[in-house]
């Protein structure tokens, strides 16, 4: 299952000062203090926020609508389109959650905001939001020529916005041991770069891949590196084979990097 990434969100706000505000999203226009069976205090504040969360891809494959409701600055319940229901956050919100969940028309109205509010606004925002796809390269190296262990450095560069997910795969499965993460750094031209290192002992036939997910990509891209030609021990770790790439691009020469050293083009 693709992990949700709050790469973008749209939020609106309305308070009890103007409960009939027409500029608010539809669910918030329906939010009025009279809907809550709460003991009125001398002074109180009712608030609501609507939020859209988008998954990776353009257009996003997954969209989630959330509507949060607050009483005196404490969230008491919210609607979650993934569940299609209202959930009480505090005991104070339990009666309203039960009441609103019993209304099919209200649930359908809130669920429709995924398309009417979230997707519609995402299309408008996407037209003005800059996105640049990353360039992905893999560089093998050996710190000790006598050691069977090899360092593989994956570099994702030239991407925007800065949020990105990079992972190492070994024979199709995510590698978790010997993985070192670098920071996301600015390039000075409104793009970013990051690196991830994998230290492992390759065996004949092992295939490694660096997989990257980014808002500019409709699907993740992967650059592969394998050991199908010769054992690394016979060529000093410098005969890495690019077994293929899936939607990626190869970058040029670079020096320094997040982990130091240099990497070339493969």
mmCIF file of C-alpha atoms in Angstrom, residues 3-221:
data_model
loop_
_atom_site.group_PDB
_atom_site.id
_atom_site.type_symbol
_atom_site.label_atom_id
_atom_site.label_comp_id
_atom_site.label_asym_id
_atom_site.label_seq_id
_atom_site.Cartn_x
_atom_site.Cartn_y
_atom_site.Cartn_z
ATOM 1 C CA UNK A 3 2.124 5.483 2.033
ATOM 2 C CA UNK A 4 0.252 8.745 2.352
ATOM 3 C CA UNK A 5 2.447 11.769 2.085
ATOM 4 C CA UNK A 6 1.256 15.199 3.072
ATOM 5 C CA UNK A 7 3.031 16.714 0.113
ATOM 6 C CA UNK A 8 0.324 19.338 -0.137
ATOM 7 C CA UNK A 9 -2.684 20.378 1.871
ATOM 8 C CA UNK A 10 -5.503 22.879 1.559
ATOM 9 C CA UNK A 11 -6.965 24.348 4.736
ATOM 10 C CA UNK A 12 -9.920 26.641 5.367
ATOM 11 C CA UNK A 13 -11.159 28.083 8.631
ATOM 12 C CA UNK A 14 -14.421 29.421 10.030
ATOM 13 C CA UNK A 15 -15.352 30.430 13.576
ATOM 14 C CA UNK A 16 -18.578 31.032 15.436
ATOM 15 C CA UNK A 17 -18.147 34.751 14.837
ATOM 16 C CA UNK A 18 -19.608 34.193 11.368
ATOM 17 C CA UNK A 19 -21.169 30.724 11.270
ATOM 18 C CA UNK A 20 -22.921 31.330 7.937
ATOM 19 C CA UNK A 21 -19.767 32.338 6.037
ATOM 20 C CA UNK A 22 -20.421 31.410 2.407
ATOM 21 C CA UNK A 23 -16.734 31.418 1.492
ATOM 22 C CA UNK A 24 -16.055 28.380 3.674
ATOM 23 C CA UNK A 25 -16.097 24.816 2.274
ATOM 24 C CA UNK A 26 -19.508 23.183 2.268
ATOM 25 C CA UNK A 27 -19.041 21.070 5.418
ATOM 26 C CA UNK A 28 -17.876 24.094 7.391
ATOM 27 C CA UNK A 29 -20.820 26.170 6.203
ATOM 28 C CA UNK A 30 -23.008 23.489 7.785
ATOM 29 C CA UNK A 31 -21.081 23.745 11.038
ATOM 30 C CA UNK A 32 -23.037 25.895 13.455
ATOM 31 C CA UNK A 33 -22.969 26.012 17.279
ATOM 32 C CA UNK A 34 -26.626 24.973 17.321
ATOM 33 C CA UNK A 35 -25.590 21.569 15.960
ATOM 34 C CA UNK A 36 -23.671 20.807 19.130
ATOM 35 C CA UNK A 37 -25.599 19.914 22.245
ATOM 36 C CA UNK A 38 -23.095 21.577 24.539
ATOM 37 C CA UNK A 39 -23.686 23.457 27.757
ATOM 38 C CA UNK A 40 -23.183 27.100 26.748
ATOM 39 C CA UNK A 41 -20.574 29.002 28.681
ATOM 40 C CA UNK A 42 -20.414 32.740 29.205
ATOM 41 C CA UNK A 43 -17.806 32.850 26.445
ATOM 42 C CA UNK A 44 -17.014 30.073 23.999
ATOM 43 C CA UNK A 45 -15.477 29.615 20.571
ATOM 44 C CA UNK A 46 -16.498 27.118 17.906
ATOM 45 C CA UNK A 47 -13.997 26.473 15.106
ATOM 46 C CA UNK A 48 -13.648 24.208 12.121
ATOM 47 C CA UNK A 49 -10.922 23.424 9.617
ATOM 48 C CA UNK A 50 -11.036 21.468 6.365
ATOM 49 C CA UNK A 51 -7.902 19.741 5.100
ATOM 50 C CA UNK A 52 -6.911 17.813 1.977
ATOM 51 C CA UNK A 53 -3.999 15.380 1.918
ATOM 52 C CA UNK A 54 -2.601 14.180 -1.383
ATOM 53 C CA UNK A 55 -0.550 11.085 -2.159
ATOM 54 C CA UNK A 56 2.252 10.885 -4.692
ATOM 55 C CA UNK A 57 1.682 11.374 -8.377
ATOM 56 C CA UNK A 58 0.158 13.984 -10.613
ATOM 57 C CA UNK A 59 -2.780 13.788 -10.465
ATOM 58 C CA UNK A 60 -2.541 12.147 -7.035
ATOM 59 C CA UNK A 61 -3.695 8.539 -6.833
ATOM 60 C CA UNK A 62 -4.874 8.985 -3.268
ATOM 61 C CA UNK A 63 -6.786 11.935 -1.820
ATOM 62 C CA UNK A 64 -7.970 12.236 1.763
ATOM 63 C CA UNK A 65 -10.424 14.823 3.113
ATOM 64 C CA UNK A 66 -10.432 15.722 6.822
ATOM 65 C CA UNK A 67 -12.784 18.102 8.628
ATOM 66 C CA UNK A 68 -11.814 19.007 12.211
ATOM 67 C CA UNK A 69 -14.121 20.634 14.765
ATOM 68 C CA UNK A 70 -12.985 22.488 17.885
ATOM 69 C CA UNK A 71 -14.706 23.741 21.033
ATOM 70 C CA UNK A 72 -12.707 26.337 22.976
ATOM 71 C CA UNK A 73 -9.565 25.462 20.982
ATOM 72 C CA UNK A 74 -9.807 21.723 21.716
ATOM 73 C CA UNK A 75 -10.585 19.299 18.901
ATOM 74 C CA UNK A 76 -13.659 17.285 19.829
ATOM 75 C CA UNK A 77 -14.337 15.324 16.617
ATOM 76 C CA UNK A 78 -13.373 15.058 12.967
ATOM 77 C CA UNK A 79 -14.524 13.510 9.698
ATOM 78 C CA UNK A 80 -12.129 11.211 7.801
ATOM 79 C CA UNK A 81 -12.940 10.347 4.181
ATOM 80 C CA UNK A 82 -10.762 7.220 4.390
ATOM 81 C CA UNK A 83 -13.213 5.864 6.957
ATOM 82 C CA UNK A 84 -16.305 7.653 5.676
ATOM 83 C CA UNK A 85 -17.310 8.562 9.214
ATOM 84 C CA UNK A 86 -16.977 11.034 12.078
ATOM 85 C CA UNK A 87 -14.654 10.113 14.937
ATOM 86 C CA UNK A 88 -14.809 11.591 18.429
ATOM 87 C CA UNK A 89 -11.473 12.890 19.713
ATOM 88 C CA UNK A 90 -12.812 13.823 23.158
ATOM 89 C CA UNK A 91 -15.753 12.445 25.101
ATOM 90 C CA UNK A 92 -17.426 15.799 24.502
ATOM 91 C CA UNK A 93 -17.705 14.921 20.816
ATOM 92 C CA UNK A 94 -19.191 11.426 21.224
ATOM 93 C CA UNK A 95 -22.885 12.459 21.026
ATOM 94 C CA UNK A 96 -22.293 14.468 17.847
ATOM 95 C CA UNK A 97 -20.233 11.707 16.229
ATOM 96 C CA UNK A 98 -23.026 9.185 16.846
ATOM 97 C CA UNK A 99 -25.699 11.592 15.635
ATOM 98 C CA UNK A 100 -23.870 12.683 12.475
ATOM 99 C CA UNK A 101 -22.833 9.112 11.595
ATOM 100 C CA UNK A 102 -26.513 8.130 11.620
ATOM 101 C CA UNK A 103 -27.276 10.628 8.836
ATOM 102 C CA UNK A 104 -26.556 9.067 5.457
ATOM 103 C CA UNK A 105 -27.107 12.351 3.622
ATOM 104 C CA UNK A 106 -24.549 14.145 5.798
ATOM 105 C CA UNK A 107 -21.929 11.405 5.343
ATOM 106 C CA UNK A 108 -22.423 11.474 1.565
ATOM 107 C CA UNK A 109 -22.059 15.259 1.542
ATOM 108 C CA UNK A 110 -18.758 15.118 3.427
ATOM 109 C CA UNK A 111 -17.446 12.219 1.330
ATOM 110 C CA UNK A 112 -18.196 14.159 -1.860
ATOM 111 C CA UNK A 113 -15.719 16.835 -0.750
ATOM 112 C CA UNK A 114 -12.889 14.522 -1.862
ATOM 113 C CA UNK A 115 -13.792 15.438 -5.447
ATOM 114 C CA UNK A 116 -15.671 18.724 -5.085
ATOM 115 C CA UNK A 117 -13.209 20.389 -2.710
ATOM 116 C CA UNK A 118 -9.896 18.509 -2.732
ATOM 117 C CA UNK A 119 -9.401 17.349 -6.313
ATOM 118 C CA UNK A 120 -10.873 20.529 -7.769
ATOM 119 C CA UNK A 121 -8.535 22.745 -5.734
ATOM 120 C CA UNK A 122 -5.563 20.471 -6.378
ATOM 121 C CA UNK A 123 -5.945 20.984 -10.127
ATOM 122 C CA UNK A 124 -5.930 24.750 -9.639
ATOM 123 C CA UNK A 125 -2.926 24.710 -7.297
ATOM 124 C CA UNK A 126 -0.951 22.286 -9.459
ATOM 125 C CA UNK A 127 -0.949 24.789 -12.319
ATOM 126 C CA UNK A 128 1.112 27.259 -10.261
ATOM 127 C CA UNK A 129 3.263 24.865 -8.180
ATOM 128 C CA UNK A 130 6.724 24.191 -9.608
ATOM 129 C CA UNK A 131 7.840 20.560 -9.824
ATOM 130 C CA UNK A 132 11.148 19.199 -11.133
ATOM 131 C CA UNK A 133 11.864 15.473 -11.451
ATOM 132 C CA UNK A 134 14.970 14.048 -9.741
ATOM 133 C CA UNK A 135 17.955 12.589 -11.559
ATOM 134 C CA UNK A 136 19.008 9.290 -9.947
ATOM 135 C CA UNK A 137 22.466 7.667 -10.089
ATOM 136 C CA UNK A 138 24.189 4.748 -8.345
ATOM 137 C CA UNK A 139 27.936 4.750 -7.617
ATOM 138 C CA UNK A 140 29.788 1.684 -6.215
ATOM 139 C CA UNK A 141 32.980 2.050 -4.175
ATOM 140 C CA UNK A 142 35.221 0.057 -1.822
ATOM 141 C CA UNK A 143 36.920 1.563 1.221
ATOM 142 C CA UNK A 144 39.123 -1.527 1.710
ATOM 143 C CA UNK A 145 40.137 -3.459 -1.449
ATOM 144 C CA UNK A 146 40.592 -6.623 0.646
ATOM 145 C CA UNK A 147 37.140 -6.439 2.195
ATOM 146 C CA UNK A 148 34.224 -8.231 0.493
ATOM 147 C CA UNK A 149 31.870 -5.465 1.589
ATOM 148 C CA UNK A 150 30.867 -2.847 -0.956
ATOM 149 C CA UNK A 151 29.425 0.630 -0.547
ATOM 150 C CA UNK A 152 26.689 1.684 -2.946
ATOM 151 C CA UNK A 153 25.818 5.372 -3.056
ATOM 152 C CA UNK A 154 22.485 6.479 -4.497
ATOM 153 C CA UNK A 155 22.209 10.142 -5.420
ATOM 154 C CA UNK A 156 18.933 11.890 -6.219
ATOM 155 C CA UNK A 157 19.602 15.394 -7.499
ATOM 156 C CA UNK A 158 17.957 18.380 -9.125
ATOM 157 C CA UNK A 159 14.451 17.865 -7.715
ATOM 158 C CA UNK A 160 11.789 20.233 -6.390
ATOM 159 C CA UNK A 161 9.927 20.432 -4.011
ATOM 160 C CA UNK A 162 12.387 19.155 -1.365
ATOM 161 C CA UNK A 163 10.178 16.380 0.055
ATOM 162 C CA UNK A 164 11.420 13.043 -1.311
ATOM 163 C CA UNK A 165 11.581 9.384 -0.307
ATOM 164 C CA UNK A 166 14.604 7.257 -1.237
ATOM 165 C CA UNK A 167 14.995 3.571 -0.404
ATOM 166 C CA UNK A 168 17.361 0.726 -1.235
ATOM 167 C CA UNK A 169 16.012 -2.586 -2.566
ATOM 168 C CA UNK A 170 17.976 -5.845 -2.601
ATOM 169 C CA UNK A 171 16.587 -8.510 -4.922
ATOM 170 C CA UNK A 172 13.246 -6.734 -4.889
ATOM 171 C CA UNK A 173 12.973 -6.330 -1.119
ATOM 172 C CA UNK A 174 13.606 -3.220 0.936
ATOM 173 C CA UNK A 175 17.046 -3.207 2.561
ATOM 174 C CA UNK A 176 17.089 -2.074 6.192
ATOM 175 C CA UNK A 177 20.552 -3.101 7.428
ATOM 176 C CA UNK A 178 23.655 -1.154 6.504
ATOM 177 C CA UNK A 179 21.626 1.794 5.221
ATOM 178 C CA UNK A 180 22.835 5.336 5.915
ATOM 179 C CA UNK A 181 20.694 8.396 5.208
ATOM 180 C CA UNK A 182 21.962 11.779 4.061
ATOM 181 C CA UNK A 183 20.303 15.150 4.484
ATOM 182 C CA UNK A 184 18.363 16.976 1.805
ATOM 183 C CA UNK A 185 20.616 19.835 0.669
ATOM 184 C CA UNK A 186 19.974 22.910 -1.468
ATOM 185 C CA UNK A 187 21.782 23.174 -4.792
ATOM 186 C CA UNK A 188 21.542 26.961 -4.994
ATOM 187 C CA UNK A 189 19.296 26.914 -8.081
ATOM 188 C CA UNK A 190 15.986 26.211 -6.326
ATOM 189 C CA UNK A 191 16.544 22.460 -6.585
ATOM 190 C CA UNK A 192 17.700 19.915 -4.006
ATOM 191 C CA UNK A 193 19.800 16.790 -3.692
ATOM 192 C CA UNK A 194 20.121 13.916 -1.263
ATOM 193 C CA UNK A 195 22.100 10.685 -0.983
ATOM 194 C CA UNK A 196 21.582 7.290 0.602
ATOM 195 C CA UNK A 197 24.364 4.767 1.177
ATOM 196 C CA UNK A 198 24.100 0.978 1.406
ATOM 197 C CA UNK A 199 26.932 -1.183 2.787
ATOM 198 C CA UNK A 200 26.589 -4.878 1.955
ATOM 199 C CA UNK A 201 28.409 -8.014 0.800
ATOM 200 C CA UNK A 202 27.079 -8.779 -2.693
ATOM 201 C CA UNK A 203 26.799 -12.360 -3.883
ATOM 202 C CA UNK A 204 26.746 -13.492 -7.506
ATOM 203 C CA UNK A 205 23.343 -12.668 -8.999
ATOM 204 C CA UNK A 206 22.338 -10.071 -6.390
ATOM 205 C CA UNK A 207 20.532 -7.092 -7.855
ATOM 206 C CA UNK A 208 20.300 -3.784 -5.993
ATOM 207 C CA UNK A 209 17.983 -0.926 -6.847
ATOM 208 C CA UNK A 210 17.611 2.618 -5.615
ATOM 209 C CA UNK A 211 13.924 3.548 -5.639
ATOM 210 C CA UNK A 212 12.754 7.152 -5.478
ATOM 211 C CA UNK A 213 9.292 8.631 -4.869
ATOM 212 C CA UNK A 214 8.649 12.323 -5.471
ATOM 213 C CA UNK A 215 5.673 14.607 -6.072
ATOM 214 C CA UNK A 216 6.859 15.231 -9.646
ATOM 215 C CA UNK A 217 6.644 11.514 -10.497
ATOM 216 C CA UNK A 218 3.432 9.698 -11.358
ATOM 217 C CA UNK A 219 5.023 6.419 -10.238
ATOM 218 C CA UNK A 220 8.265 5.671 -8.345
ATOM 219 C CA UNK A 221 11.423 5.326 -10.427
#
